[in-house]
Every structure is written in structure tokens, then in C-alpha cells.
Amino acid sequence: MDKVNATIVALFFCLYCFAQPSDLEKYYDEGFALYKKGEIQKALAIFEKIYAMDSTETNALDFATILYGQTGQYARAAEGCSKLSMLFPQNDNYFSSACFFFTLNNQPEIAEKYGKKAVALNEYRFNNMLNLAHTYLLQYKKDEAIYWYMRAMQWLPNKRSFDRAFLGDFDLIDSLKLMPANIVQQFKKGLTAECKAIDFKSTPSVKLDSILSYIDKKPTPLETQKIIQWKKDFIEEEAKISIARYDVAATFSVDIGLQEYRNRNRATAMFQYFDKAVEIYKYAGDSLRHAALLIFVSKELLTFQQVENKFGNNSMILDYAIAGRDVVEKYQLDELQASSLHQLSEAYFQKDDQENAYKTLIQLLKWSEKKRDGKGYFWATNSLSVYYAEKYIYDSAIYYNLLCQLRVDEADITRENKLKVSLNGLDLLYSSGKYDIVLLRAIMLKEDLTENDGMIYSSICELEGASWIGLKKTDSAYVYFREAVDSYIEYSNWIEKNKKDNLPLQVNEGRMNTLWALCGIAAGRNDQKDLFKWIEMMKENHLRYLISLEYQPKSVTTLEKAKAALPKDAVAITFIGLNLDKSPTLCFDNKNGKIHHVESNTILKEIQQSGLNLTFSQLLKRTNKNIHTRRDSAAASKLLALMQFTYLSNLNLDDARGIAVKKTESKDDKELAIEKIKLAKLLYRVYVQPFENMLAGKKTIYISGDYMVHFIPFESLMMPDGRYLGEAYDIIYTPGFTIKENLENRTYNNGERIVAIGNPDYSTYHPEKLQGRALDYSMVGIKSWTDLPGTLQEIEMLKQQFDSVSIITSNQLSETKVKKLSESGQLSNAAILHFSLHGMAGTKSAFEDNSLVITEPDNGKEDGLLQFYEAYELDIKPSLVCLSACETGLGMLAADGSLTTMATAFLAAGAKAVLATNWSIDDAATALFIKEIYKQVHEQKITFAASVANTKRRFIKGEFGEKYKQPLYWAPFKYYGN
């Protein structure tokens, strides 16, 4: 009975997670009192009574299940564990215990299903594998039983665990007469011999015990690093001793590989650790684990690729998938047929090999139908539905979705995923124009939803709203769109309250289409307050969270507050949804407001009338279209802002503070120079001219961008009179007016206390000798950075003009040094924080790639790149952060149209405002620009915002030389914040 008691202890592990409601405490107290007296049956009756009274009292079900097992009522114990496993589908203890009790009740086929699930959830726990092995023993599947017994044995920390678990189980099985005694004794004898071999040959069992002790707790970052090192030590020691614990060594190797992959040490992960695990399984002759590992690695790499760059290309994903499939076919591993085919199809899709992906899915479908494999059938039909939907063949997509729904209960997937299949079907019906059917089925689908299904409910409301739009019933659509947002917020609050381990939801991940629709309806009604509300819900949600530590979209400011906060001589223009064919834009000052729609068809006509032939051809090229249809042209027109950015920034620079993009002279350059002016005028007509009447008599324009508008330096747009917009107005960029309000509510340092960080000694910076992102860059050829003499001029200028300047430069400067300055509080005292060095923007991951290139000694712990989140974690509260470096205002566009940049990071960290750059900047021109800004601030006692605007005007007038009149040199500087 030792194993039963061990199982009971395992179940008790989950019991005290929730406090008991006060009105039930007396029942629990009574039950525990009876249990302590040894009156177990009476205690059991009490706990049964509690659960009968309230089925949400899972603690009572827990206690009752334990007592059923303790008293030998294995059928009732199995039933209890089955219920608990459904309630807590991620808890392997419940599945493993259900497996064990169903086995003791002589139901090994049912037990096997629970055992497999337990192992899938946690393959570190030997009891999970041991219980699964018992199910095969009782089914007289000798080879399978031995396989799982041997795997379980490898994870034993010591001989004592073997005696208690293995031998105790065999004695219990024997006593219950579940197997012939001679077979039980045969297995006891053979496994005892194997245990001795493992225990004596593999000495690192103490280290293994230390690692396993962390399974049921969340280790700290320091403990995590310690565990990784223990795993590395274990692998090395195991290799010297024997292959006895091959499964443990291989599993740990995969764990380390995934950790290295997450740290972007990709070559190390694949060629040192993943391949090591593959070789271990090949050497041990474990074809099942060998194939499973290859499939798993392919799946993990695909997950990383999708998170980092949806359209990325990683050949290793397909290589591992093909290798896994080959092993499955070679050894006819039926257990892995479905998963290998599914992963192979996913890998083909990732490589955009639609034909092979489709063929593989059809093969999977045929296999699954033949073998009645529910999970495989689900994968095949669901993927085929998606395949046809992406080709706009909706009848076929709906057909396969219906097949999936009909047999979804056989797939052993969560209730949430089942609901998603139904939701996908609803979405397909909407896409095919069957609006009436959508509205009918939506009502039926909503009937069975619970509070836990808030995400699904919100999505259904969105489809209902969209269907009413399709039926041209705007008022009805508004009701459902509003409900979609309100229910989403309610669900987010519920998650935050009830699921402490999960962050609240972000609206920009789920409700963007709904919010765009609400913006369109509000604009159509000319309801400026309502339009402003929905716009603000979408503005820079991630930045708003970093500043206010609140995801909830309900906490947006109002149009009245935004107007009141504007100076009388200022006007604001806020853009939203500029990836749509028709996007509302709102302009307002402290009294009035105006709505205007930016339409892609209008832009297209403007292009045709302006004679932007080369520009238009470049736009079509950027859309990657082969057929120049009207639809393609409209899509291309949305990239106009990006073309303006490209034309201004994509020039040769003698000395850039970043990775300069070089452009060779071409025969089209003269024509492009003319088109640049035409384009600047066109963009003015599209984005600014509709609000000219509100600009009269104003001095400052606040721009809140969206999508491609983020890339426009509005100062470089050309007015009808031939002046740049920046000559007539001061322009300030704000991420959103809710964020602007949050920035105003923070405390900042005033005055002229400056911490200047710049002019690093790049000759000592060797990224290839470091780790992290710097090493990744070195592998693609970015191994050195040029010195920047202009940065030294800036540092010296600050020292001469201001009295209180702390300078960190040359060989004193490193990433480690900057972080230490933050930790010591030296940065938090600065009123101005000035960075003058190389910078770079991300193309894969804004949080890892957006960086200031600071340097680090060869033996340093950092990689020399101050990345987005590292900047965010600095302890600062300056009135200004000056980022005199390349591309600090650039980044990756998020799904909601927001832009994550280094400017974003410093605003979130504590800055009131940030001066950042939109492209690779010229070193000499930048030194002049920055020097003039600080001079005006110091001598004229004006704001930095005004100084930036004045300096641009001086550059435009040619006061610093004819060369620097070009927007290339002055337009990249953008002032963000207040």
C-alpha cells in the first residue's frame, strides 16, 4: 500500500491552494476532526456532503478522492481523479493518480489514456512513467511495459525510491490478483537487477535529486541558472560513466538547448545540444524518443519563429520535421504517425511550400480515418480548413471545419480549443457572406458559454457586429461591437482577479477589428468624443502598460481632457487605422474639432495626377504583387509614408551613427529628386491640408501617428507655398493622449544636471567574444563599429556650456557601467540624460534588436548592447533623454499600428520627453544639430521642443551650409513626449 499512500501524499499537495468560504469552514473542521480520530468513513461522508452542496468546492472532492484510495475503494478514487483532471487539465498529478487507480481497478485501457496524458504534461516525474508502464503490463504488452519501466527507472533519484515505488507497486498488483504471480515476480526480479546497474554506474543521482526538487516550485532567475548548470554537469558526468540514464541526459540536453535558443545562441542550441540529444537516442536505440525529439524540436523552432518574425525563414524547422518523419516511417512508429505528419505539414507551410503541405495533410487525414485517430483527424481537418480559407475557397474551408466539429470530441483537446473550432466555423461563414446564418449560429454558440469563455464570447460579438455591417444595419452593428469591447474588458478584469499567474489581456491582441469598426461608425456619425475614445483605446497599449502598469483599455482619457491640456496656440492630429481603405482622422484644438477620412482610393488618384511614376512603381514592388490590379494599387498607396521615409533616409552618409543603408547613384536619381518634392506635397495634401482652417494662427502641432504615419517626418512635408511644414510650425510627436496625460502626472528632475554617455572606444569592442545578440550580429558580419568623432564634440560641448555635467566616455564606458550607474542612483538624479553613440533598430524583435551600442569588455557579462527592456529597467526621471544615435525612433510595427522603439523604452522608463532619430544620421551634421539645440536651451532659456524646431529652421535656411539644407540631415530628429 506504499504507492497508494504516496499517491495520497501527491494529491494532498494541491489541497491548500484556496481558502475555504466561512460558511463551509465548520464542515471542513468536522471532516478533519473525524479523520484525525480514525473515523475515515464518517469523514468521507462529510466531504461528499460538501461537494454535493457545492460542486465548485474542489477541495472537498480532493479529500474524498484521497480517502477512497486510502480505504481501497479504487473505482471511486479513479472517478474522483478523473473529475479533478478535467477541472485542472494542466495538473499531471491528477492524471497520473487516475491512471494508477484505474489500473488497480483492472481497467488498464482507460488507465493508459490517463497515463499518456500525465507523461505528456510532465516527463520529469518517474511516477508518471511508472504508472503508464503498469497499464501495459496488465494488457500483457511486454515490450511497451519494459520500455516505460526502464524510462521511469532512469529518473529515480536513489535505490530507496525504487524499493518504495516499483517494488511496492508490484506487491500491491500481486495482492489484488491483477496478474499471475509468476509474471509479477519475473518483472520484480529483472527490474531489481536493472536498478542496481543504474544506481551503481550512475553516480550523479544526488545532483538529479537536486534538480527534481525544483519541479513543483517556480525557481527564481538565479535558481534557474543554477539548475541549468546542474544539468550541464550531469550530462558531462553521465557521458564519462555510462549510458544508463540516457533519457535523463537527452532530456536535459534539450532543456539546455531551448534555453540557449531563447537567449538567441542559436548555433549552440542546435549543434551542441539538440544534436547531442538526437545522438544519445540513436546510440541507445530508442527510436520512439529519437523521432519524438526531432518532431518536438521542429515544433519548438517553429513556435519561436512565429513569435519573433511571422514571415521568417528557418530551414532547420523543415529539416528536423523531415528527419522525424523518416524515423517514424523506418520503424513504423504508429504512436507518432499523426504528430509527425502534422508537424511536417506545418513546416512545409512555414517554407511556403503549399503543395507539399497539402499532400501531407491529405496523407494525415487518410491515416487518421483508417486508424480512428481523433487527434490526427482534428489536425488534418482543422489545417485543411485554414488552408482553403487562406486561398479564399470558403466552401471547402467550411466543409473541413464541419468535419472537424463533428469529431472534435475524439481529439482529446481542451474545451477552449473545441470552442475555437466552432468560432472558426462562424468566422468562415461570415467571410463567405452568410451573415444571416452567422447571426443564428452565434446565438446558439453563446448559450453554453461560461465566465471562463469571455474571449470566445467577445469574438462572437465581433462577428455579429460585422455581420450586421454586412446587412447594412449600422445601429445594430454598433451594439454588438460595443458589447465585444465591454465583454473583453470584463474578461480581462476577471482574469486578473481569478488567475493570478496570468497577465490581463491587451485589447490590441484581440479586438482591433472591432475598435476600427467602432471608429468608423463614430466618424460616420460625426461623434468626435466617441471617435476619440475608440482611437485612444488602440493607441500604444504596450507603452501605456509600461507607464501606468495597467492594461485595461477603459482607463483612457477623454476628448475634453485632451483639449484642456493643449496650449491655446496648439492643434493636435491623431491618426488611426491607416492600414484600412478608409480611415478616420481627428484634428482638434482646445475648443474645436474636425473629422476627416483618409481614403486609399483618393491617394491613388493623387498619385496618378501628380505623375509619381517611379514612386508608384516602387510602391507596387514593395507590395510584392505580380498583377497590377486596382486592389493592388490601393494596397500600394498605403505605403506612401514608407516611401517618403525611404527617399529621405536611403542615401550615402560619410559617417553614420549606426548601420547605414547605402544607395548607389542611378540614372533615375534626378527624376526621383523631383518626385521627392512632389511626394512631400502629396503627403501634405493627404494628411494635413484637410485641417488647414484649424491650423490658422497656431504655433505647435501635436502628431499622434499610426502604422506607416510613424515613419513620416512631418516637418519635411511641403506646403502649397513651397515651405516645409517645419518652417511654419513646431511639431511634437506623442504616442497618444492618454499616455501624454500619464506622462504629465509623473515627477521629473528639472534644471541642467546632465549625465552624458558617449564616444565609446569601439576599437576594444569585440562582439564575437561575447554572448547574446551581439554574438548573433557578429555571425552575420557586424563585428566592428566605427569611431564617431562627432560624439566627442558633443560631449565636450556639454562640458563647456553647462556647469553640472557628469561624463562617462571612452574606455570608462561599457554596458555594465551604465547599469551600475542606474543601480547606484546616479542616473536617477539627472535632469538631462544624453547618449551620443551608435544605435540600431530591430528587424526581427524590437525588444532584442532595438539597441544603443555601448560596448563591453571581452570578458564582460553583458553583450554591449543596451536593448529595449534593459533601457526600460533603468532608474531614471529626466525631463529629456537625448538619443543622439541612429534609428532610435525606429522599430517594428505592432498589430495595432503602434511602434516599439528606443524612444518608447526611455519614455516608459521615466523620461518626460525623448529626442530620437528616424534613420541613420550623419555624424558631423548631428554634432552641429545637437550643439545648436543645447546652446539655445542654455542661452535663450527656451524649451527643448522649441529649440529642436528652431534648429531645424536654421538648417533649412542654410545657416550651417548649403549641404545641410537637405531633409536628410535635419528631418530624422523627432521630439517625443511633453
mmCIF file with all atom_site columns, C-alpha atoms in Angstrom, residues 700-705 710 712-715 729-736 740 743-744 748-750 831-833 878-883 888-890 901 903-904 907 911-918 929-930 933-934 937 942-952 970-978:
data_model
loop_
_atom_site.group_PDB
_atom_site.id
_atom_site.type_symbol
_atom_site.label_atom_id
_atom_site.label_alt_id
_atom_site.label_comp_id
_atom_site.label_asym_id
_atom_site.label_entity_id
_atom_site.label_seq_id
_atom_site.pdbx_PDB_ins_code
_atom_site.Cartn_x
_atom_site.Cartn_y
_atom_site.Cartn_z
_atom_site.occupancy
_atom_site.B_iso_or_equiv
_atom_site.pdbx_formal_charge
_atom_site.auth_seq_id
_atom_site.auth_comp_id
_atom_site.auth_asym_id
_atom_site.auth_atom_id
_atom_site.pdbx_PDB_model_num
ATOM 1  C CA . THR A 1 700 ? 2.552  73.920 -32.481 1.00 0.00 ? 700 THR A CA 1
ATOM 2  C CA . ILE A 1 701 ? 1.162  70.709 -33.992 1.00 0.00 ? 701 ILE A CA 1
ATOM 3  C CA . TYR A 1 702 ? 0.947  67.532 -31.904 1.00 0.00 ? 702 TYR A CA 1
ATOM 4  C CA . ILE A 1 703 ? 1.097  64.442 -34.131 1.00 0.00 ? 703 ILE A CA 1
ATOM 5  C CA . SER A 1 704 ? -0.148 61.085 -32.855 1.00 0.00 ? 704 SER A CA 1
ATOM 6  C CA . GLY A 1 705 ? 0.800  58.609 -35.556 1.00 0.00 ? 705 GLY A CA 1
ATOM 7  C CA . HIS A 1 710 ? 5.010  56.750 -37.744 1.00 0.00 ? 710 HIS A CA 1
ATOM 8  C CA . ILE A 1 712 ? 6.798  60.342 -41.725 1.00 0.00 ? 712 ILE A CA 1
ATOM 9  C CA . PRO A 1 713 ? 8.915  63.278 -40.563 1.00 0.00 ? 713 PRO A CA 1
ATOM 10 C CA . PHE A 1 714 ? 6.033  65.756 -40.778 1.00 0.00 ? 714 PHE A CA 1
ATOM 11 C CA . GLU A 1 715 ? 8.457  68.673 -40.714 1.00 0.00 ? 715 GLU A CA 1
ATOM 12 C CA . TYR A 1 729 ? 5.090  75.055 -37.061 1.00 0.00 ? 729 TYR A CA 1
ATOM 13 C CA . ASP A 1 730 ? 6.808  73.413 -34.101 1.00 0.00 ? 730 ASP A CA 1
ATOM 14 C CA . ILE A 1 731 ? 5.970  69.709 -34.268 1.00 0.00 ? 731 ILE A CA 1
ATOM 15 C CA . ILE A 1 732 ? 5.809  67.387 -31.277 1.00 0.00 ? 732 ILE A CA 1
ATOM 16 C CA . TYR A 1 733 ? 5.130  63.658 -31.584 1.00 0.00 ? 733 TYR A CA 1
ATOM 17 C CA . THR A 1 734 ? 3.005  61.956 -28.948 1.00 0.00 ? 734 THR A CA 1
ATOM 18 C CA . PRO A 1 735 ? 2.202  58.232 -28.715 1.00 0.00 ? 735 PRO A CA 1
ATOM 19 C CA . GLY A 1 736 ? -1.328 59.049 -27.595 1.00 0.00 ? 736 GLY A CA 1
ATOM 20 C CA . LYS A 1 740 ? 0.546  62.165 -22.664 1.00 0.00 ? 740 LYS A CA 1
ATOM 21 C CA . LEU A 1 743 ? 3.494  61.445 -18.581 1.00 0.00 ? 743 LEU A CA 1
ATOM 22 C CA . GLU A 1 744 ? 2.254  64.744 -17.164 1.00 0.00 ? 744 GLU A CA 1
ATOM 23 C CA . TYR A 1 748 ? 10.744 64.633 -13.185 1.00 0.00 ? 748 TYR A CA 1
ATOM 24 C CA . ASN A 1 749 ? 14.057 66.284 -12.430 1.00 0.00 ? 749 ASN A CA 1
ATOM 25 C CA . ASN A 1 750 ? 14.290 69.892 -13.583 1.00 0.00 ? 750 ASN A CA 1
ATOM 26 C CA . ALA A 1 831 ? 17.595 66.247 -15.426 1.00 0.00 ? 831 ALA A CA 1
ATOM 27 C CA . ILE A 1 832 ? 19.047 65.526 -18.861 1.00 0.00 ? 832 ILE A CA 1
ATOM 28 C CA . LEU A 1 833 ? 20.331 62.133 -19.945 1.00 0.00 ? 833 LEU A CA 1
ATOM 29 C CA . PRO A 1 878 ? 14.837 63.184 -16.563 1.00 0.00 ? 878 PRO A CA 1
ATOM 30 C CA . SER A 1 879 ? 12.965 65.971 -18.305 1.00 0.00 ? 879 SER A CA 1
ATOM 31 C CA . LEU A 1 880 ? 14.737 64.899 -21.500 1.00 0.00 ? 880 LEU A CA 1
ATOM 32 C CA . VAL A 1 881 ? 16.598 61.899 -22.861 1.00 0.00 ? 881 VAL A CA 1
ATOM 33 C CA . CYS A 1 882 ? 18.606 62.870 -25.927 1.00 0.00 ? 882 CYS A CA 1
ATOM 34 C CA . LEU A 1 883 ? 19.346 59.831 -28.087 1.00 0.00 ? 883 LEU A CA 1
ATOM 35 C CA . THR A 1 888 ? 16.358 55.377 -32.067 1.00 0.00 ? 888 THR A CA 1
ATOM 36 C CA . GLY A 1 889 ? 12.878 56.395 -33.236 1.00 0.00 ? 889 GLY A CA 1
ATOM 37 C CA . LEU A 1 890 ? 12.525 53.346 -35.482 1.00 0.00 ? 890 LEU A CA 1
ATOM 38 C CA . THR A 1 901 ? 11.380 51.957 -30.354 1.00 0.00 ? 901 THR A CA 1
ATOM 39 C CA . ALA A 1 903 ? 12.297 56.279 -27.594 1.00 0.00 ? 903 ALA A CA 1
ATOM 40 C CA . THR A 1 904 ? 9.396  54.165 -26.323 1.00 0.00 ? 904 THR A CA 1
ATOM 41 C CA . LEU A 1 907 ? 9.572  57.224 -22.102 1.00 0.00 ? 907 LEU A CA 1
ATOM 42 C CA . ALA A 1 911 ? 11.574 60.274 -19.187 1.00 0.00 ? 911 ALA A CA 1
ATOM 43 C CA . LYS A 1 912 ? 9.280  63.240 -19.764 1.00 0.00 ? 912 LYS A CA 1
ATOM 44 C CA . ALA A 1 913 ? 10.422 63.571 -23.376 1.00 0.00 ? 913 ALA A CA 1
ATOM 45 C CA . VAL A 1 914 ? 12.845 61.918 -25.772 1.00 0.00 ? 914 VAL A CA 1
ATOM 46 C CA . LEU A 1 915 ? 14.707 63.282 -28.790 1.00 0.00 ? 915 LEU A CA 1
ATOM 47 C CA . ALA A 1 916 ? 15.162 60.339 -31.157 1.00 0.00 ? 916 ALA A CA 1
ATOM 48 C CA . THR A 1 917 ? 16.088 59.725 -34.783 1.00 0.00 ? 917 THR A CA 1
ATOM 49 C CA . ASN A 1 918 ? 14.209 58.175 -37.697 1.00 0.00 ? 918 ASN A CA 1
ATOM 50 C CA . PHE A 1 929 ? 22.445 69.919 -34.713 1.00 0.00 ? 929 PHE A CA 1
ATOM 51 C CA . ILE A 1 930 ? 22.803 68.780 -31.098 1.00 0.00 ? 930 ILE A CA 1
ATOM 52 C CA . ILE A 1 933 ? 19.870 72.667 -29.547 1.00 0.00 ? 933 ILE A CA 1
ATOM 53 C CA . TYR A 1 934 ? 21.709 72.798 -26.244 1.00 0.00 ? 934 TYR A CA 1
ATOM 54 C CA . VAL A 1 937 ? 18.241 75.927 -24.329 1.00 0.00 ? 937 VAL A CA 1
ATOM 55 C CA . ILE A 1 942 ? 13.619 78.025 -24.072 1.00 0.00 ? 942 ILE A CA 1
ATOM 56 C CA . THR A 1 943 ? 12.184 74.501 -24.039 1.00 0.00 ? 943 THR A CA 1
ATOM 57 C CA . PHE A 1 944 ? 13.878 71.635 -25.820 1.00 0.00 ? 944 PHE A CA 1
ATOM 58 C CA . ALA A 1 945 ? 10.824 71.237 -28.057 1.00 0.00 ? 945 ALA A CA 1
ATOM 59 C CA . ALA A 1 946 ? 11.108 74.849 -29.226 1.00 0.00 ? 946 ALA A CA 1
ATOM 60 C CA . SER A 1 947 ? 14.876 74.540 -29.598 1.00 0.00 ? 947 SER A CA 1
ATOM 61 C CA . VAL A 1 948 ? 14.560 71.431 -31.813 1.00 0.00 ? 948 VAL A CA 1
ATOM 62 C CA . ALA A 1 949 ? 12.064 73.262 -34.062 1.00 0.00 ? 949 ALA A CA 1
ATOM 63 C CA . ASN A 1 950 ? 14.241 76.402 -34.246 1.00 0.00 ? 950 ASN A CA 1
ATOM 64 C CA . THR A 1 951 ? 17.335 74.373 -35.103 1.00 0.00 ? 951 THR A CA 1
ATOM 65 C CA . LYS A 1 952 ? 15.555 72.632 -37.965 1.00 0.00 ? 952 LYS A CA 1
ATOM 66 C CA . TRP A 1 970 ? 17.644 67.605 -40.092 1.00 0.00 ? 970 TRP A CA 1
ATOM 67 C CA . ALA A 1 971 ? 14.382 65.679 -40.646 1.00 0.00 ? 971 ALA A CA 1
ATOM 68 C CA . PRO A 1 972 ? 15.298 62.464 -38.761 1.00 0.00 ? 972 PRO A CA 1
ATOM 69 C CA . PHE A 1 973 ? 15.228 64.213 -35.357 1.00 0.00 ? 973 PHE A CA 1
ATOM 70 C CA . LYS A 1 974 ? 11.824 63.811 -33.735 1.00 0.00 ? 974 LYS A CA 1
ATOM 71 C CA . TYR A 1 975 ? 10.776 65.150 -30.349 1.00 0.00 ? 975 TYR A CA 1
ATOM 72 C CA . TYR A 1 976 ? 8.506  62.691 -28.470 1.00 0.00 ? 976 TYR A CA 1
ATOM 73 C CA . GLY A 1 977 ? 6.562  63.330 -25.288 1.00 0.00 ? 977 GLY A CA 1
ATOM 74 C CA . ASN A 1 978 ? 5.679  66.555 -23.463 1.00 0.00 ? 978 ASN A CA 1
#
